[in-house]
Structures are given as C-alpha cells and as structure tokens.
Short mmCIF file of C-alpha atoms and ligand atoms in Angstrom, two decimals:
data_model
loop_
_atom_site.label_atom_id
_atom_site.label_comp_id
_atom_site.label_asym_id
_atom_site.label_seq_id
_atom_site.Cartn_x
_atom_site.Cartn_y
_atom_site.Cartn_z
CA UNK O 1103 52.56 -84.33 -67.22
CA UNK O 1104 53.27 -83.70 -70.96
CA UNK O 1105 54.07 -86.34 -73.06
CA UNK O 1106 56.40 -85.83 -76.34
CA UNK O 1107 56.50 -82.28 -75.94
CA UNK O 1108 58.04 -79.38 -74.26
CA UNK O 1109 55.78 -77.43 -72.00
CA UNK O 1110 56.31 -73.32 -72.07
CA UNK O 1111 58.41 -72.12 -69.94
CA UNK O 1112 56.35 -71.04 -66.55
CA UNK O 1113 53.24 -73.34 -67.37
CA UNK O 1114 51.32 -74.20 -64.21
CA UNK O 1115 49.88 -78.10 -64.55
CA UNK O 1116 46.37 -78.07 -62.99
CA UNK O 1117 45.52 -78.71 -59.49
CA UNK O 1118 45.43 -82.85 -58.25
CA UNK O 1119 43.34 -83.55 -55.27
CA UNK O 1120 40.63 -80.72 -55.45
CA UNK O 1121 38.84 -80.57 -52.30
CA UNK O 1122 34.78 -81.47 -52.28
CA UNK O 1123 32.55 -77.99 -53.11
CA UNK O 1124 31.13 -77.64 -50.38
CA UNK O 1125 28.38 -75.73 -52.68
CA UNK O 1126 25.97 -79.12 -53.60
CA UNK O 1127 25.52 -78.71 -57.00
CA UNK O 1128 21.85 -79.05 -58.66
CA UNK O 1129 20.94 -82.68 -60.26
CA UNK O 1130 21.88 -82.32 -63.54
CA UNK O 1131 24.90 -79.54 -63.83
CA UNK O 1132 26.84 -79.09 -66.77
CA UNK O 1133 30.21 -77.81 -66.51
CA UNK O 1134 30.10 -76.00 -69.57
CA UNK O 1135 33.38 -75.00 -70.47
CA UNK O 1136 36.57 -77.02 -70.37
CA UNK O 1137 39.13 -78.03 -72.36
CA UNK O 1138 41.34 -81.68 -73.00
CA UNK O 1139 44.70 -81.32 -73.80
CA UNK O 1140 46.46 -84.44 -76.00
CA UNK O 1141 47.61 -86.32 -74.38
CA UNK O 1142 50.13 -84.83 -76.78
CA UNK O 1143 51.50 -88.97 -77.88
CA UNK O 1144 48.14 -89.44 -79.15
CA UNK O 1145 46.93 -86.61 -79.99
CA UNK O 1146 49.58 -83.88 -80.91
CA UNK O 1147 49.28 -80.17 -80.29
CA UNK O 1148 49.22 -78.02 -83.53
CA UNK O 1149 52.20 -76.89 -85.05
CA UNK O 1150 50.77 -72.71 -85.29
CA UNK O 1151 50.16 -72.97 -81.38
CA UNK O 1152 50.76 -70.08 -78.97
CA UNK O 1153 51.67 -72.19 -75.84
CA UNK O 1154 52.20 -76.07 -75.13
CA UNK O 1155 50.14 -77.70 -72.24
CA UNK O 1156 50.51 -80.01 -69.88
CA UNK O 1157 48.37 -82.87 -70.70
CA UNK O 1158 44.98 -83.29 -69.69
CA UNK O 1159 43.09 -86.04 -70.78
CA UNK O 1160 39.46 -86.97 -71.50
CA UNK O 1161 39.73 -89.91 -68.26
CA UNK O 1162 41.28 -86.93 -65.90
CA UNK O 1163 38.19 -84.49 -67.10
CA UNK O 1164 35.78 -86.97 -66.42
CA UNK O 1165 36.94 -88.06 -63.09
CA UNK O 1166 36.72 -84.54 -61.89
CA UNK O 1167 32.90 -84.10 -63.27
CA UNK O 1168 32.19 -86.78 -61.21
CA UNK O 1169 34.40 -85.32 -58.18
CA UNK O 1170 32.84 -81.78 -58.53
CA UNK O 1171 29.47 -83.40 -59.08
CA UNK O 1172 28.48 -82.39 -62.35
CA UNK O 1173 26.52 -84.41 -64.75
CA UNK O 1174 27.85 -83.59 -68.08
CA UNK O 1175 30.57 -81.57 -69.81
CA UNK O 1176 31.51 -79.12 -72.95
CA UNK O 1177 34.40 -79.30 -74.28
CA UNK O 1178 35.47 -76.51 -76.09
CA UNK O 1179 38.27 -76.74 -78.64
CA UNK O 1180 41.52 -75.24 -77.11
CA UNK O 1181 43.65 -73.15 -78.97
CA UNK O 1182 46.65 -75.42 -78.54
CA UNK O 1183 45.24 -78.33 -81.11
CA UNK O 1184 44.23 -75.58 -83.69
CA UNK O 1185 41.58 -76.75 -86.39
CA UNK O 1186 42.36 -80.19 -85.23
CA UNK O 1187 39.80 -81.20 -83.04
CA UNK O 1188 40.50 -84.77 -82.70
CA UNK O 1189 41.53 -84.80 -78.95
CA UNK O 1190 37.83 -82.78 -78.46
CA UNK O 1191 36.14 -85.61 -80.11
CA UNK O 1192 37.71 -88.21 -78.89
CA UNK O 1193 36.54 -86.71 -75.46
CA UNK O 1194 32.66 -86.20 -76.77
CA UNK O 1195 32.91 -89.98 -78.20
CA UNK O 1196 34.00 -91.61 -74.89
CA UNK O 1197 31.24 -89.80 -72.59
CA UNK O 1198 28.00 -91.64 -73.59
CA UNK O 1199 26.54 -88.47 -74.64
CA UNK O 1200 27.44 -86.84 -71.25
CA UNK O 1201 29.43 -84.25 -73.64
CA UNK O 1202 28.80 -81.59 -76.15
CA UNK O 1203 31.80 -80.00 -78.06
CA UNK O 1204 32.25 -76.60 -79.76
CA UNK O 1205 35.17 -76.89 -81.84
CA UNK O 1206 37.23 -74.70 -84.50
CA UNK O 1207 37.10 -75.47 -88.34
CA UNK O 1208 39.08 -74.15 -91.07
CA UNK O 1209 36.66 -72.15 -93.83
CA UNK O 1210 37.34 -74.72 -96.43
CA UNK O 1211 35.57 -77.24 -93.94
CA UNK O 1212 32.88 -79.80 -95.48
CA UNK O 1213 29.42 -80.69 -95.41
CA UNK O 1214 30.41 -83.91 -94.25
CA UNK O 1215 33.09 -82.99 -91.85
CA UNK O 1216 30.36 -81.12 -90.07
CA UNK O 1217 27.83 -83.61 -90.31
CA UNK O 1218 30.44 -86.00 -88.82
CA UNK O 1219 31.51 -83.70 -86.13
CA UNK O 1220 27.41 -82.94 -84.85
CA UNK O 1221 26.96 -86.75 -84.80
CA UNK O 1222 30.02 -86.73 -82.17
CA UNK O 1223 27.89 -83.91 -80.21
CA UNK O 1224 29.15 -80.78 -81.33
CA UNK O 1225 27.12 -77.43 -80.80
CA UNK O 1226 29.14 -74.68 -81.32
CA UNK O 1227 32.58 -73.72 -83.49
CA UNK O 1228 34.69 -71.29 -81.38
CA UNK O 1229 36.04 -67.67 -83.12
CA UNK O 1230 38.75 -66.51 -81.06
CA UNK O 1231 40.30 -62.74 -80.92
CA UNK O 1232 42.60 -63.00 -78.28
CA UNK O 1233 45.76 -61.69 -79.88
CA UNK O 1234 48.15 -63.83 -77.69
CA UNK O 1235 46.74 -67.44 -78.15
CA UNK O 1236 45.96 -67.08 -82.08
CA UNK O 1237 46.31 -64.78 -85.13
CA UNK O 1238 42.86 -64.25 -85.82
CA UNK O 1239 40.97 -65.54 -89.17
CA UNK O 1240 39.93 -63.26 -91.67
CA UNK O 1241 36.65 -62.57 -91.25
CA UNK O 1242 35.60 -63.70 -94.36
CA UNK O 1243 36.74 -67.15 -93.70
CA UNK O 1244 34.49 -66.80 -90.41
CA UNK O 1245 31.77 -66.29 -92.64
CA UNK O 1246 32.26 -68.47 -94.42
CA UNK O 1247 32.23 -71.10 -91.39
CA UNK O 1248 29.30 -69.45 -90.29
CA UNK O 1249 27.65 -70.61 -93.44
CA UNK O 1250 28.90 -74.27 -93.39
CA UNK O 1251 27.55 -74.58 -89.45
CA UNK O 1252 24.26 -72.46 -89.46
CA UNK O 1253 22.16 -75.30 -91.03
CA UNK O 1254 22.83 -77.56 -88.60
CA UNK O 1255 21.45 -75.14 -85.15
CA UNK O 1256 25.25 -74.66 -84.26
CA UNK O 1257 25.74 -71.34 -82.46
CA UNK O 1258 29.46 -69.16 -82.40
CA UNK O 1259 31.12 -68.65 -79.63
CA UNK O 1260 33.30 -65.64 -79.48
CA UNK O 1261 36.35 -65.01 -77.27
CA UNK O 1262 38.03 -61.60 -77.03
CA UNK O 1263 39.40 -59.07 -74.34
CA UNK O 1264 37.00 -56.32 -73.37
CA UNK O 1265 39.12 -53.33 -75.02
CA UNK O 1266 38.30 -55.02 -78.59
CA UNK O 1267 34.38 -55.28 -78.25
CA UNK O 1268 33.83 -51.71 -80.31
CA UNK O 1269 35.89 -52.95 -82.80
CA UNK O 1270 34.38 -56.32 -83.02
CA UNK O 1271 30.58 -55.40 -81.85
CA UNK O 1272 29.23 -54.85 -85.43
CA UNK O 1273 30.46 -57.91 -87.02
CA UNK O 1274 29.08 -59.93 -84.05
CA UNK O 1275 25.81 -58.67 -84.49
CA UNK O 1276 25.88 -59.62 -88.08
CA UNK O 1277 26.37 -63.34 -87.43
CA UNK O 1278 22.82 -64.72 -88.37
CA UNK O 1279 23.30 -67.67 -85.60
CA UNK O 1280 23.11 -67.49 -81.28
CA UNK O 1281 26.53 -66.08 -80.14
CA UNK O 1282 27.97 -67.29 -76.46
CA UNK O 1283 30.52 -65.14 -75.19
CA UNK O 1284 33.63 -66.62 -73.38
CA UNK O 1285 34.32 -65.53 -69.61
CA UNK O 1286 32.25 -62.32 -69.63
CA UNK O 1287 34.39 -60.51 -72.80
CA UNK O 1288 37.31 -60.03 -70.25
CA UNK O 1289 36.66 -57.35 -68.24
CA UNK O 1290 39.39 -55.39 -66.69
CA UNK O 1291 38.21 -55.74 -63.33
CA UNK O 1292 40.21 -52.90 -61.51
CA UNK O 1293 37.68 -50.81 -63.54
CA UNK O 1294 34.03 -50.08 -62.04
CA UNK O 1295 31.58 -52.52 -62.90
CA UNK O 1296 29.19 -49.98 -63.21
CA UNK O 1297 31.34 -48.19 -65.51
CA UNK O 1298 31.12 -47.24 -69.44
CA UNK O 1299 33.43 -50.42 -70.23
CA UNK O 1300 30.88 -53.10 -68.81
CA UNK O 1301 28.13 -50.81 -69.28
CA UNK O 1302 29.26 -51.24 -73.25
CA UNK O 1303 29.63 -54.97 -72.91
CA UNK O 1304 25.91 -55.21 -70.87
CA UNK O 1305 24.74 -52.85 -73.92
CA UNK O 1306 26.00 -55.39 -76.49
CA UNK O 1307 23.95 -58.57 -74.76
CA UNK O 1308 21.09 -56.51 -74.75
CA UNK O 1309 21.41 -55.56 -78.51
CA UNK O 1310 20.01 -59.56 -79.67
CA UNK O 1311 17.97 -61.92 -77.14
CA UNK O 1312 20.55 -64.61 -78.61
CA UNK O 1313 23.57 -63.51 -77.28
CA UNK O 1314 24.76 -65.66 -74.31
CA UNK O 1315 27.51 -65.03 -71.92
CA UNK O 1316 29.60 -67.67 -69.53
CA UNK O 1317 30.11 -65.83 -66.35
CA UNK O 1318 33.62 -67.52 -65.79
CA UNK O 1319 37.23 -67.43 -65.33
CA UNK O 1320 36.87 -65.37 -61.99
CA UNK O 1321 40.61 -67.25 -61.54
CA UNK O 1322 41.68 -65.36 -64.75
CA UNK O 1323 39.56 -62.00 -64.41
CA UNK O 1324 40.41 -61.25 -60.47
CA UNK O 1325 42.93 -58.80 -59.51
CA UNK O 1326 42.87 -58.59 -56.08
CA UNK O 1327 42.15 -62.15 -55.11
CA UNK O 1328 42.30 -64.19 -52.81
CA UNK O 1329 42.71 -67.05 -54.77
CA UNK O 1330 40.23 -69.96 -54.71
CA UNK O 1331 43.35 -71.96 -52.61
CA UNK O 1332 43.38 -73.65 -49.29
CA UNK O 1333 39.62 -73.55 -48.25
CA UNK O 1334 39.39 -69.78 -48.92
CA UNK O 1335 35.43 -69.18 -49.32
CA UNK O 1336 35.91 -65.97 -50.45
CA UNK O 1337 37.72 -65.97 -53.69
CA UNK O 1338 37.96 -63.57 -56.21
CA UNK O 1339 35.75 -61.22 -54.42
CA UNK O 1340 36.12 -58.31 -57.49
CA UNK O 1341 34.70 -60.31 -59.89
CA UNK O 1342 31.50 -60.85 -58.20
CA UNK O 1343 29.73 -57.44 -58.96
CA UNK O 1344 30.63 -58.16 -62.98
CA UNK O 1345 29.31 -61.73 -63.22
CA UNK O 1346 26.24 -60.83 -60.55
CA UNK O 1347 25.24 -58.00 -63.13
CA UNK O 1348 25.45 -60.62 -66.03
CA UNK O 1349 23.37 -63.34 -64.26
CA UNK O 1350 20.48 -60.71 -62.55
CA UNK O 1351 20.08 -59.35 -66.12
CA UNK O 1352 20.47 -62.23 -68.12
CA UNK O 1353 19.20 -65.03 -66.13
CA UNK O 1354 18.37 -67.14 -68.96
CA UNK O 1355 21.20 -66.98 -71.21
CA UNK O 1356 23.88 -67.40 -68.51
CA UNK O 1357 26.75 -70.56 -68.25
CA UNK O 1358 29.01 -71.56 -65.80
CA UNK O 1359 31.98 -73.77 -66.09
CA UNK O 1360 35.31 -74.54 -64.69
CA UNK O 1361 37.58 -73.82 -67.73
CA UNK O 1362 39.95 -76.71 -66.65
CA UNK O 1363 42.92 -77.02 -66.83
CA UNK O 1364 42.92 -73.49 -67.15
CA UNK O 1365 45.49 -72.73 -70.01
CA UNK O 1366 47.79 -70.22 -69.12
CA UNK O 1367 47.43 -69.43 -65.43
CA UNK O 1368 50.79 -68.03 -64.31
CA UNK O 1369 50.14 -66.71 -60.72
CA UNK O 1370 48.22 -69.48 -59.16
CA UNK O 1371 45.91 -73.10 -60.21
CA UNK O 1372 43.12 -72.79 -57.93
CA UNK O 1373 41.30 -75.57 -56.64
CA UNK O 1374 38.38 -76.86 -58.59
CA UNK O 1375 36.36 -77.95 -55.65
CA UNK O 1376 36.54 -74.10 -54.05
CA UNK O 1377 35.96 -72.62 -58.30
CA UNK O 1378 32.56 -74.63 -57.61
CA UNK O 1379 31.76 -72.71 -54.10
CA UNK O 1380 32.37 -69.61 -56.24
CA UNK O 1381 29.18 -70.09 -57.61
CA UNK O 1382 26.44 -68.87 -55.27
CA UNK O 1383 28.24 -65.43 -54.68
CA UNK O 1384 27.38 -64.56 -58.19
CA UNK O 1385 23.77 -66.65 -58.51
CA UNK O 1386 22.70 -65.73 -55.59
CA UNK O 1387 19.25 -67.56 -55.14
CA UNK O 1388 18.44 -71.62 -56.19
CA UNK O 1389 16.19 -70.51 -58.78
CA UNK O 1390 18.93 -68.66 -60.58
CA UNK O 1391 21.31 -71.25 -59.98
CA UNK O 1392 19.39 -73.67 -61.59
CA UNK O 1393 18.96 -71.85 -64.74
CA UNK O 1394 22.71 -71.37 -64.59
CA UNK O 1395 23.58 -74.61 -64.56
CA UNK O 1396 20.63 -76.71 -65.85
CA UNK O 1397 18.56 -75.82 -67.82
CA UNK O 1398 20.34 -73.09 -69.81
CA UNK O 1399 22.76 -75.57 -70.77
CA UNK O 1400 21.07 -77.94 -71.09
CA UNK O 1401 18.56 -75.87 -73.93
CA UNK O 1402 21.62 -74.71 -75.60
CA UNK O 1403 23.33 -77.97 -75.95
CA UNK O 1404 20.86 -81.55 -75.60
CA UNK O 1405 17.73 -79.97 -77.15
CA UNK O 1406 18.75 -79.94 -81.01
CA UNK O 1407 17.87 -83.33 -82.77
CA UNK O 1408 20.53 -85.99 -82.07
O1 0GZ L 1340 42.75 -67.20 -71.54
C1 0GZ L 1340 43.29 -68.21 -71.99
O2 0GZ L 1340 44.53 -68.37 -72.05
C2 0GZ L 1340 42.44 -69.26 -72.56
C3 0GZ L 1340 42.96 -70.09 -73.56
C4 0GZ L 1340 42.15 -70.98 -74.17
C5 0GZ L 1340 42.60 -71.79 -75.29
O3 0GZ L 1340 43.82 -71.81 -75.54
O4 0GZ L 1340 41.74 -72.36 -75.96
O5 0GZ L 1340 40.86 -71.14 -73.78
C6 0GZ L 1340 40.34 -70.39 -72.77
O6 0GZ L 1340 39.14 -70.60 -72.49
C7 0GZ L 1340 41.14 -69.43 -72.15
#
C-alpha cells in the first residue's frame, strides 16, 4: 500500500474491513487523534524520517469516521512527513470543516505560514520526545514556536515516554499555552497504576487546570493483551485502571481517538471497530463518555474564531 517508497522492514499496514463497534457512539464524536500518511506520490515522506509508512490517505480516514461513526477528525502531524505538513492539510482542506489539525513547524516558521495553516483548521503544533521517531528540537527553537502559535489560541501537544516526564516536567509547565498530552505519557503498564510512576504523571496534570491528556493507544500501551482482534470484547484489559484513573480525575480535559493507522505496531493491527468498544471500560458512565468524546473536543478544537 505504499506508493514510491520502501516501507521498513516489519511494518504492519492497518486493518481493512473493521467490524461495526458495537459501542454506539454519541452524536457528534470526534476521533481526535489520527494520522494520514502520503500517499507518498503526492505527498512524499520527509527525508530525516525514522520509519516509512504504508500509505494512508485522507479518502481511507474519512471512510472509516463514517464506518466507526464519528463525526469529525484531528489529524495530527505524523512524524514521518516532518515539518511538512502538506499531506495534514490537504486532509483538513477536503473535510468541510469536519477536521482540525495539530501540526509541526520549524522555529523559523512565519506569521503568515501560521495564519495560513489556522485558516486550514489547525489547533495545535505537536513537540515530540520520543527518542526513536525524532531527534528532538532544541528547546529554544520550541520556544520559539511557542511564541509564533500562542497568539492565535493554539495549544502544544507533547509526546514522550513516561521515564522522561521528570526530566521534561519543568519545561512543560513553563509553556504559557494549554498542553495535551499524547496516549497518557506512555506508561509502562506492567508497573502498578497506583504506583509512584503514574502517581508522578497524575501529579503533573494536576500541577495546571490546562493540561489535557488523550487516554489512548491501549493497542500500543498493553502488555498482556488480548488484542482488540476477532470480536474480543475484552482487549487490553491492563490498560484500563491507567486511562480509568485519567478520565475519573480529569473528566473534562480527557480525548479519545483511534491513532490510525497506528505507526509502528509490530505485534498486531487491531481492529478499529473493537478500539471503539474499548471505550466504555475506561468511561464508564454516558455522562463521562460524552465529555470524552463531545464536548471536550469539541471546546478544544471548533470553539476558537474560524
Ligand atoms: O508511537 C508511535 O510510534 C507513534 C508515532 C507517531 C508519529 O510518527 O507521528 O505518532 C503517534 O501518535 C505514535
């Protein structure tokens, strides 16, 4: 499924024919993080990437939205197109406002440029710490985007493994705009979530009322499975206590999304359909389930000024 280029060795593609949630999601759902990959012929991945994809187009994204049930998308800028976020766009152009985007800029980035990229619908520019999908900016140059992006109600969101959070914690907390904080900070999930390693990430969301979290990626996070495969409605049963803490506490500053394709799975693709019945084990009651979905999305990403 790539086009021009050579996918890495061991890449899984991501899963055709996902079956129907049987969880009915709430009018109005926004999967709220997910990627588009190229297609490379039109829009080529980065030279300074980690890994190359298989493709995954804006037309493929959209059809599963609508096959999952969700109303709207964000697409946030994978690693693989760098500070090119052309493929992102593209995708935020083509859904008649049904998607935001959050993508990555470069610190010599423009007024204009980000003018021109908030008129396409993007939120959000992504800092990423994960040591095997980029070598991180200085974080002077993230400052510096920070400064370029804050006028215009953009928040940061932040993507690192779990063991880096003391490291990173205090220059977080000095980023004067909202921070969102990809698939939980990584937990290592063999540890206990009620442990001092959570227990340090839980202390860190409570340190700002700005800092939100996406309770994702169970797929990525779980070590004991079962995968979300074949109509198992128990998947990823370890990850449940972590994200359950994260959406009782925080109830209001909570996302969910699907993270397809879901770069860099090597064990298994689950099924989207049976991702989506993952949901109610860790929002346990409508009313929490709504907020996850709706309207905390929906505040963080369609209520700035168009
Ligand atoms: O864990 C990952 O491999 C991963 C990669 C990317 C990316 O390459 O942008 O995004 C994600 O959300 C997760």
């Amino acid at each position: 499924m790539t086009t021009g280029f050579e996918k890495t060795p061991g890449w899984l593609d991501w899963y055709t024919g996902p079956s129907r949630p049987r969880f009915r999601l709430p009018e109005g759902a926004v999967d709220a993080h997910c990627h588009v990959f190229g297609p490379g012929r039109e829009f080529p991945y980065a030279p300074e990437r980690k890994y190359t994809p298989c493709d995954a187009s804006k037309d493929q994204l959209f059809k599963l939205r609508d096959h999952l049930g969700f109303a709207r998308n964000v697409v946030v800028q994978a690693t693989c197109h760098g500070s090119d976020n052309s493929a992102m766009v593209d995708a935020l152009r083509a859904s008649g406002g049904l998607a935001r985007g959050v993508a990555t800029l470069r610190p010599d980035v423009t007024d204009a440029q980000v003018r021109e990229l908030h008129e396409a619908g993007v939120r959000g520019v992504r800092f990423n710490f994960v040591k095997r999908l980029v070598d991180t900016a200085p974080r002077q140059d993230l400052r510096d985007v920070v400064e370029q992006i804050a006028p215009y109600g953009w928040h940061v969101v932040v993507y690192f493994e779990a063991a880096d959070l003391p490291d990173l914690r205090d220059f977080f907390l000095s980023i004067p705009v909202p921070l969102v904080v990809d698939h939980m900070g990584r937990p290592d999930t063999a540890k206990d979530p009620e442990g001092p390693e959570f227990e340090a990430f839980l202390h860190f969301m409570r340190a700002r009322p700005d800092i939100w979290c996406k309770v994702t990626c169970p797929e990525r996070l779980s070590q004991s499975g079962p995968p979300a495969l074949d109509g198992e409605q128990s998947a990823y049963r370890d990850v449940v206590p972590f994200a359950r803490r994260v959406v009782e506490e925080f109830p209001d500053r909570v996302l969910w999304g699907t993270d397809w394709p879901h770069p860099n799975l090597t064990g298994h693709m689950p099924d989207d359909g049976l991702l989506v019945d993952f949901i109610p084990h860790i929002a346990p009651t409508p009313k929490l389930r709504h907020k996850l979905l709706v309207d905390n999305p929906t505040r963080l990403y369609w209520s700035h000024a168009d």
